[in-house]
Coordinates of N, CA and C in Angstrom, one line a residue:
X21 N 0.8 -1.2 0.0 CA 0.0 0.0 0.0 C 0.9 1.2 0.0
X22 N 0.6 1.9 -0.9 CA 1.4 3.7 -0.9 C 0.6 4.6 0.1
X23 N 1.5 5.0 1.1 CA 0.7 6.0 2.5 C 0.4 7.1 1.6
X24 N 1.7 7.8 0.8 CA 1.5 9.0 0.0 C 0.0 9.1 -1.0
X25 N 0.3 7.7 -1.6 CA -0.9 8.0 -2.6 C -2.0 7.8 -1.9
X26 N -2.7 7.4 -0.9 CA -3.8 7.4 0.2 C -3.9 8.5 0.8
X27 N -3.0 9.0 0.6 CA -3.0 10.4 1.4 C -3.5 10.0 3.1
X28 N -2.4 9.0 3.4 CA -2.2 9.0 4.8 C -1.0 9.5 5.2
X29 N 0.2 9.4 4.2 CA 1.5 10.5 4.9 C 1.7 11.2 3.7
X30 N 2.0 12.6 4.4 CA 2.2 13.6 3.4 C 3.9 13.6 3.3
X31 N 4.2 13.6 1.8 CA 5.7 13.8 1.7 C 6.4 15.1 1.6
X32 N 7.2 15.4 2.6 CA 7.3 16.8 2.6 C 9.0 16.9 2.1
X33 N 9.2 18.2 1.4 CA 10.7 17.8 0.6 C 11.3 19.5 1.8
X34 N 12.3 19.6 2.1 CA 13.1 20.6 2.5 C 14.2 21.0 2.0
X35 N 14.6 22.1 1.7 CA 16.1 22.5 1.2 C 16.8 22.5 2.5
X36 N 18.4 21.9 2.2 CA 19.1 22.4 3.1 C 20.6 23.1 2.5
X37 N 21.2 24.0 2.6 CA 22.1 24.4 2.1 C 23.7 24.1 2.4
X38 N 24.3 23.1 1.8 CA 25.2 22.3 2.9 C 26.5 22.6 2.3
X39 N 26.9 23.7 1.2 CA 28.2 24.1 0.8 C 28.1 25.4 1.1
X40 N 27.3 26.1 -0.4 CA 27.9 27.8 -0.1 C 27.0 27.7 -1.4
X41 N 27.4 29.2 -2.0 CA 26.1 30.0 -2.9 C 25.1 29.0 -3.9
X42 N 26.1 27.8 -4.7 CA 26.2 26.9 -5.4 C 24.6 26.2 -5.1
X43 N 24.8 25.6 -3.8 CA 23.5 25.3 -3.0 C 22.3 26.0 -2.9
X44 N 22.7 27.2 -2.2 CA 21.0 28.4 -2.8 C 20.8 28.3 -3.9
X45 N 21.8 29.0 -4.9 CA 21.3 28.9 -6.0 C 20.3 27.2 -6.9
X46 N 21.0 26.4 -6.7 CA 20.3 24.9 -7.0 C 18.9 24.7 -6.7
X47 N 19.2 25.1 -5.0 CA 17.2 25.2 -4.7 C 16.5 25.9 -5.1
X48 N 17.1 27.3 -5.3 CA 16.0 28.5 -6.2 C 16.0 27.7 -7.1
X49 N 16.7 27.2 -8.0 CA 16.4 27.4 -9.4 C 15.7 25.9 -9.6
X50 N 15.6 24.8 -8.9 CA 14.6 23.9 -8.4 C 12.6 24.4 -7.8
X51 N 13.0 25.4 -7.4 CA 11.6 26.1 -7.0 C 10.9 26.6 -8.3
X52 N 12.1 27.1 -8.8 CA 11.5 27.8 -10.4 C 11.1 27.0 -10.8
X53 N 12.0 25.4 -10.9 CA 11.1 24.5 -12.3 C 10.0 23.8 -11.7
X54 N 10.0 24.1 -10.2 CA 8.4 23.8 -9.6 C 7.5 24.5 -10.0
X55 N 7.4 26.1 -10.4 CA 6.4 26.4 -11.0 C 5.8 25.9 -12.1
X56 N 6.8 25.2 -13.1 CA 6.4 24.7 -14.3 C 6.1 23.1 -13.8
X57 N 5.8 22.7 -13.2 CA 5.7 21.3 -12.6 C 6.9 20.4 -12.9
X58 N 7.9 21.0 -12.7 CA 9.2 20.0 -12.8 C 10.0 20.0 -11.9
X59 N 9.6 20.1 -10.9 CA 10.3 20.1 -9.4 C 11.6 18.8 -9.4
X60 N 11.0 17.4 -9.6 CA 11.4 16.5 -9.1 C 12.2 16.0 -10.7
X61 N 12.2 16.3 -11.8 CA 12.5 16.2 -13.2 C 13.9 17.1 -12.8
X62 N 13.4 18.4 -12.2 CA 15.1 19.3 -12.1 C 15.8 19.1 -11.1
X63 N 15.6 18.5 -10.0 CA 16.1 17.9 -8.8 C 17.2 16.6 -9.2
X64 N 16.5 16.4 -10.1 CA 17.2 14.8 -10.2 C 18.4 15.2 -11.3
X65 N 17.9 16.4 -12.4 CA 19.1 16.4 -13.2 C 20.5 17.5 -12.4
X66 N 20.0 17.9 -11.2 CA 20.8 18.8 -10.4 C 22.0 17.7 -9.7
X67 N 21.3 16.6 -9.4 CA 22.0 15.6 -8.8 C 23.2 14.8 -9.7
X68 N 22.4 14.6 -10.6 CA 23.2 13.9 -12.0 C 24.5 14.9 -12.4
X69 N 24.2 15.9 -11.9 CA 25.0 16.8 -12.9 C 26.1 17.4 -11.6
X70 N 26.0 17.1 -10.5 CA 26.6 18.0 -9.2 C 28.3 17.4 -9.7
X71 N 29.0 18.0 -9.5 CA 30.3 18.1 -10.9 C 31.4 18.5 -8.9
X72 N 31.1 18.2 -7.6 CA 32.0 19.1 -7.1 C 31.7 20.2 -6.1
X73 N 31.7 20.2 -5.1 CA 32.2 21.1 -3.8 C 33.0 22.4 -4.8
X74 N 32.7 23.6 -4.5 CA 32.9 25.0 -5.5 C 33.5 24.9 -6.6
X75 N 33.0 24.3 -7.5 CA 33.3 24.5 -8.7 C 32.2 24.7 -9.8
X76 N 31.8 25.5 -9.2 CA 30.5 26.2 -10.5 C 30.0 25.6 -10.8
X77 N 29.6 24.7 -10.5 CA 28.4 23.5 -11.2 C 26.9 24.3 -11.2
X78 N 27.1 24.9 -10.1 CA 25.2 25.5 -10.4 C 25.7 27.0 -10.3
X79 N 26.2 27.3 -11.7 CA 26.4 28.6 -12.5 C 25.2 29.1 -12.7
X80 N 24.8 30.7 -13.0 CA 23.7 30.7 -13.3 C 23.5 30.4 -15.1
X81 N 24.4 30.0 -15.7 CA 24.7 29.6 -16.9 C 23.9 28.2 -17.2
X82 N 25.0 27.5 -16.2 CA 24.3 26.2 -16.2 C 23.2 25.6 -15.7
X83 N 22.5 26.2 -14.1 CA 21.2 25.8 -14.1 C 20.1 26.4 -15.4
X84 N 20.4 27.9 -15.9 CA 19.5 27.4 -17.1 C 18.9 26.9 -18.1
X85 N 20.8 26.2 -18.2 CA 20.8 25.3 -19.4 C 20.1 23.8 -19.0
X86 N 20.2 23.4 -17.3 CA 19.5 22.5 -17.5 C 18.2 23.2 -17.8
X87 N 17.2 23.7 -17.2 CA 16.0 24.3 -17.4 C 15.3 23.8 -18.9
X88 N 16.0 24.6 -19.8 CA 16.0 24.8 -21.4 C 15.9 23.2 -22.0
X89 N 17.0 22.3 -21.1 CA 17.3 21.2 -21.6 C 15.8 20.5 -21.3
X90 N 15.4 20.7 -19.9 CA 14.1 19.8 -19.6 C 12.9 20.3 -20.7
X91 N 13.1 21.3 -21.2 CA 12.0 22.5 -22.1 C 10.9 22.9 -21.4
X92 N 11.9 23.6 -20.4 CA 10.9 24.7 -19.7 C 10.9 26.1 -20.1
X93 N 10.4 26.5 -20.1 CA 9.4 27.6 -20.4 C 11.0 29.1 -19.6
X94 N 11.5 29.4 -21.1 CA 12.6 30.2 -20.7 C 12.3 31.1 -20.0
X95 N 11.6 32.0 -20.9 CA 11.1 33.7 -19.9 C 10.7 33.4 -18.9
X96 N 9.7 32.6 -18.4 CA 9.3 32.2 -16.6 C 10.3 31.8 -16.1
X97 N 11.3 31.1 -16.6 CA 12.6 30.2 -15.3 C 13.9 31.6 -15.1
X98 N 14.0 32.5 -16.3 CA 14.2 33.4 -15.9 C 14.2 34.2 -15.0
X99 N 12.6 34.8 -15.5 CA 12.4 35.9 -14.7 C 12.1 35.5 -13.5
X100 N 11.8 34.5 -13.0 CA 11.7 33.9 -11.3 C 13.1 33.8 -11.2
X101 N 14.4 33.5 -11.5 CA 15.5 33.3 -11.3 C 16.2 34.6 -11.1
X102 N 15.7 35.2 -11.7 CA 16.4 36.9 -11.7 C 15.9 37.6 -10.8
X103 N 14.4 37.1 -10.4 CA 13.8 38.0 -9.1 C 14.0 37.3 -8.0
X104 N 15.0 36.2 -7.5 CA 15.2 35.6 -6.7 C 13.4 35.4 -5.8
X105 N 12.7 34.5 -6.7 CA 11.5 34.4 -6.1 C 11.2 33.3 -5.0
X106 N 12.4 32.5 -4.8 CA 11.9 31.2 -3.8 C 13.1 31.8 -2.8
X107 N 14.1 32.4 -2.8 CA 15.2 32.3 -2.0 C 14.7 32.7 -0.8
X108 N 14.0 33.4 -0.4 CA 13.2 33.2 1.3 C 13.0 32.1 1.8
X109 N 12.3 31.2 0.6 CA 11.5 29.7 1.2 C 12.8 29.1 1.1
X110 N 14.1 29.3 0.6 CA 14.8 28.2 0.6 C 15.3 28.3 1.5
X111 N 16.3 29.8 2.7 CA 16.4 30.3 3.6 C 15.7 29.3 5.1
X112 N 14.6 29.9 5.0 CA 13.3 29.4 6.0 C 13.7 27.9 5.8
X113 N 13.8 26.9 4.5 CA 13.8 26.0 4.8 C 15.0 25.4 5.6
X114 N 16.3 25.5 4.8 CA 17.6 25.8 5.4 C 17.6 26.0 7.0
X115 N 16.8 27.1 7.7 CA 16.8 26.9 9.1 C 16.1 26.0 9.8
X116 N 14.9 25.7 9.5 CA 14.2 24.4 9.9 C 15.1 23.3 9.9
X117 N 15.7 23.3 8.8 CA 16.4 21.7 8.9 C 17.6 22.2 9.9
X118 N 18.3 23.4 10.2 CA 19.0 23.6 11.3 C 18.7 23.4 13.0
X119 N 17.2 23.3 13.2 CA 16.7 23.4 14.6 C 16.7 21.8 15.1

């Protein structure tokens, strides 16, 4: 039996920020492809692709290019990317998982 698909446990996902900018950046730009419903599509190619402890892997170059690659929707992953639209939630989440 699946609890989630019963909707007897709810699965809850958290950011935690465990290097340096590389990390914020990854979960913003994971929140962005949550607005296009590809949360768990850009999550997985963030992981595939993690190249390294500070070495630019989540450039703002390259998270777009994944983006583009999954064919999400440029101007929206953008302009949520450029208005830093999730980096509070990612913040907020980051300290929760700190308590």
């Amino acid at each position: 039996m699946n609890y989630v698909e019963t909707g007897k446990v709810k699965m809850l996902f958290k950011d935690f920020i465990v290097v340096n900018e590389d990390s914020l950046n990854a979960a913003s730009a994971a929140h962005c492809a949550n607005d296009q419903k590809m949360f768990w599509e850009y999550h997985e190619t963030l992981y595939n692709n993690w190249n390294g402890e500070g070495t630019g892997w989540a450039s703002s170059k390259q998270l777009h290019q994944f983006a583009f690659t999954l064919g999400l929707d440029r101007d929206r992953f953008s302009e949520c990317m450029s208005q830093s639209k999730w980096k509070d939630l990612v913040l907020s989440s980051h300290a929760d998982g700190r308590r």
